[in-house]
Amino acid sequence: TVLGLHKRDSDYFTGSSREFMLNLRVDDLDGVLADLAKQGITPVRTFPPEPNGKFAHIPGPDGMTIELWEPAAEDPYDPGP
């Protein structure tokens, strides 16, 4: 579990009517975004790749934004299946 805090005047939550978001880890961000596009879901925001990986925001229920995250590398602390 990660709690990521942002300043009140941060634009990180642009497009969301909520003060929090759900973050989902994905294996293939480009593939997930392509599948969502086929269903008519357009990202609210995409970000350039960074050391932590790739990120995109998509619209969620009740005005919430959902963040999709593809890690840059395998998590050494993830025990796997």
PDB file of C-alpha atoms in Angstrom:
ATOM      1  CA  THR A   1       0.000   0.000   0.000  1.00  0.00           C
ATOM      2  CA  VAL A   2       1.298   3.414  -0.928  1.00  0.00           C
ATOM      3  CA  LEU A   3      -0.052   6.755   0.158  1.00  0.00           C
ATOM      4  CA  GLY A   4       1.161   9.456  -2.224  1.00  0.00           C
ATOM      5  CA  LEU A   5       0.571  12.974  -0.975  1.00  0.00           C
ATOM      6  CA  HIS A   6       0.391  16.055  -3.187  1.00  0.00           C
ATOM      7  CA  LYS A   7       0.130  19.748  -2.378  1.00  0.00           C
ATOM      8  CA  ARG A   8      -3.375  21.255  -2.436  1.00  0.00           C
ATOM      9  CA  ASP A   9      -2.458  23.404  -5.435  1.00  0.00           C
ATOM     10  CA  SER A  10      -0.934  20.476  -7.362  1.00  0.00           C
ATOM     11  CA  ASP A  11      -2.366  19.843 -10.818  1.00  0.00           C
ATOM     12  CA  TYR A  12      -1.773  16.088 -10.474  1.00  0.00           C
ATOM     13  CA  PHE A  13      -5.488  15.476  -9.888  1.00  0.00           C
ATOM     14  CA  THR A  14      -6.605  17.571 -12.877  1.00  0.00           C
ATOM     15  CA  GLY A  15      -9.797  16.117 -14.291  1.00  0.00           C
ATOM     16  CA  SER A  16     -10.872  14.552 -11.003  1.00  0.00           C
ATOM     17  CA  SER A  17     -13.613  15.889  -8.786  1.00  0.00           C
ATOM     18  CA  ARG A  18     -12.140  13.941  -5.872  1.00  0.00           C
ATOM     19  CA  GLU A  19      -9.129  14.592  -3.648  1.00  0.00           C
ATOM     20  CA  PHE A  20      -7.875  11.027  -4.039  1.00  0.00           C
ATOM     21  CA  MET A  21      -7.424   8.473  -6.797  1.00  0.00           C
ATOM     22  CA  LEU A  22      -7.118   4.746  -7.193  1.00  0.00           C
ATOM     23  CA  ASN A  23      -3.771   3.543  -8.564  1.00  0.00           C
ATOM     24  CA  LEU A  24      -3.663   0.256 -10.461  1.00  0.00           C
ATOM     25  CA  ARG A  25      -0.446  -1.486 -11.466  1.00  0.00           C
ATOM     26  CA  VAL A  26      -0.479  -2.894 -15.018  1.00  0.00           C
ATOM     27  CA  ASP A  27       1.993  -4.999 -16.995  1.00  0.00           C
ATOM     28  CA  ASP A  28       1.535  -3.231 -20.350  1.00  0.00           C
ATOM     29  CA  LEU A  29       0.248   0.337 -20.133  1.00  0.00           C
ATOM     30  CA  ASP A  30       0.185   0.867 -23.902  1.00  0.00           C
ATOM     31  CA  GLY A  31      -1.799  -2.340 -24.360  1.00  0.00           C
ATOM     32  CA  VAL A  32      -4.281  -1.438 -21.620  1.00  0.00           C
ATOM     33  CA  LEU A  33      -4.784   2.039 -23.114  1.00  0.00           C
ATOM     34  CA  ALA A  34      -5.335   0.480 -26.570  1.00  0.00           C
ATOM     35  CA  ASP A  35      -7.956  -1.912 -25.139  1.00  0.00           C
ATOM     36  CA  LEU A  36      -9.671   0.969 -23.333  1.00  0.00           C
ATOM     37  CA  ALA A  37      -9.692   3.052 -26.537  1.00  0.00           C
ATOM     38  CA  LYS A  38     -11.581   0.220 -28.278  1.00  0.00           C
ATOM     39  CA  GLN A  39     -14.231   0.627 -25.571  1.00  0.00           C
ATOM     40  CA  GLY A  40     -14.388   4.408 -26.063  1.00  0.00           C
ATOM     41  CA  ILE A  41     -12.411   5.290 -22.938  1.00  0.00           C
ATOM     42  CA  THR A  42      -9.946   8.116 -23.482  1.00  0.00           C
ATOM     43  CA  PRO A  43      -7.164   8.886 -20.992  1.00  0.00           C
ATOM     44  CA  VAL A  44      -7.615  12.067 -18.984  1.00  0.00           C
ATOM     45  CA  ARG A  45      -3.859  12.498 -18.977  1.00  0.00           C
ATOM     46  CA  THR A  46      -0.707  10.630 -19.982  1.00  0.00           C
ATOM     47  CA  PHE A  47       2.790  11.281 -18.710  1.00  0.00           C
ATOM     48  CA  PRO A  48       6.239  10.891 -20.261  1.00  0.00           C
ATOM     49  CA  PRO A  49       8.111   7.811 -18.992  1.00  0.00           C
ATOM     50  CA  GLU A  50      10.057   8.444 -15.793  1.00  0.00           C
ATOM     51  CA  PRO A  51      12.419   6.387 -13.589  1.00  0.00           C
ATOM     52  CA  ASN A  52       9.455   4.847 -11.718  1.00  0.00           C
ATOM     53  CA  GLY A  53       7.764   3.744 -14.956  1.00  0.00           C
ATOM     54  CA  LYS A  54       4.889   4.940 -17.130  1.00  0.00           C
ATOM     55  CA  PHE A  55       1.671   6.520 -15.871  1.00  0.00           C
ATOM     56  CA  ALA A  56      -1.713   7.469 -17.291  1.00  0.00           C
ATOM     57  CA  HIS A  57      -4.947   8.737 -15.757  1.00  0.00           C
ATOM     58  CA  ILE A  58      -8.319   7.449 -16.944  1.00  0.00           C
ATOM     59  CA  PRO A  59     -11.833   8.491 -15.894  1.00  0.00           C
ATOM     60  CA  GLY A  60     -13.378   6.429 -13.134  1.00  0.00           C
ATOM     61  CA  PRO A  61     -16.764   6.302 -11.428  1.00  0.00           C
ATOM     62  CA  ASP A  62     -18.324   9.265  -9.641  1.00  0.00           C
ATOM     63  CA  GLY A  63     -15.778  11.766 -10.957  1.00  0.00           C
ATOM     64  CA  MET A  64     -12.798   9.851  -9.571  1.00  0.00           C
ATOM     65  CA  THR A  65      -9.622   9.485 -11.619  1.00  0.00           C
ATOM     66  CA  ILE A  66      -7.895   6.112 -11.865  1.00  0.00           C
ATOM     67  CA  GLU A  67      -4.137   6.085 -12.278  1.00  0.00           C
ATOM     68  CA  LEU A  68      -2.584   3.259 -14.293  1.00  0.00           C
ATOM     69  CA  TRP A  69       1.080   2.524 -13.572  1.00  0.00           C
ATOM     70  CA  GLU A  70       3.483   0.306 -15.464  1.00  0.00           C
ATOM     71  CA  PRO A  71       6.617  -0.058 -13.296  1.00  0.00           C
ATOM     72  CA  ALA A  72       9.960   0.538 -15.016  1.00  0.00           C
ATOM     73  CA  ALA A  73      11.322  -2.765 -13.677  1.00  0.00           C
ATOM     74  CA  GLU A  74      10.132  -5.738 -11.724  1.00  0.00           C
ATOM     75  CA  ASP A  75       9.549  -5.000  -8.055  1.00  0.00           C
ATOM     76  CA  PRO A  76      12.248  -6.885  -6.102  1.00  0.00           C
ATOM     77  CA  TYR A  77       9.917  -7.027  -3.084  1.00  0.00           C
ATOM     78  CA  ASP A  78       6.995  -8.619  -4.952  1.00  0.00           C
ATOM     79  CA  PRO A  79       6.887 -12.299  -3.919  1.00  0.00           C
ATOM     80  CA  GLY A  80       4.935 -13.195  -7.067  1.00  0.00           C
ATOM     81  CA  PRO A  81       2.317 -15.956  -7.279  1.00  0.00           C
TER      82      PRO A  81
END
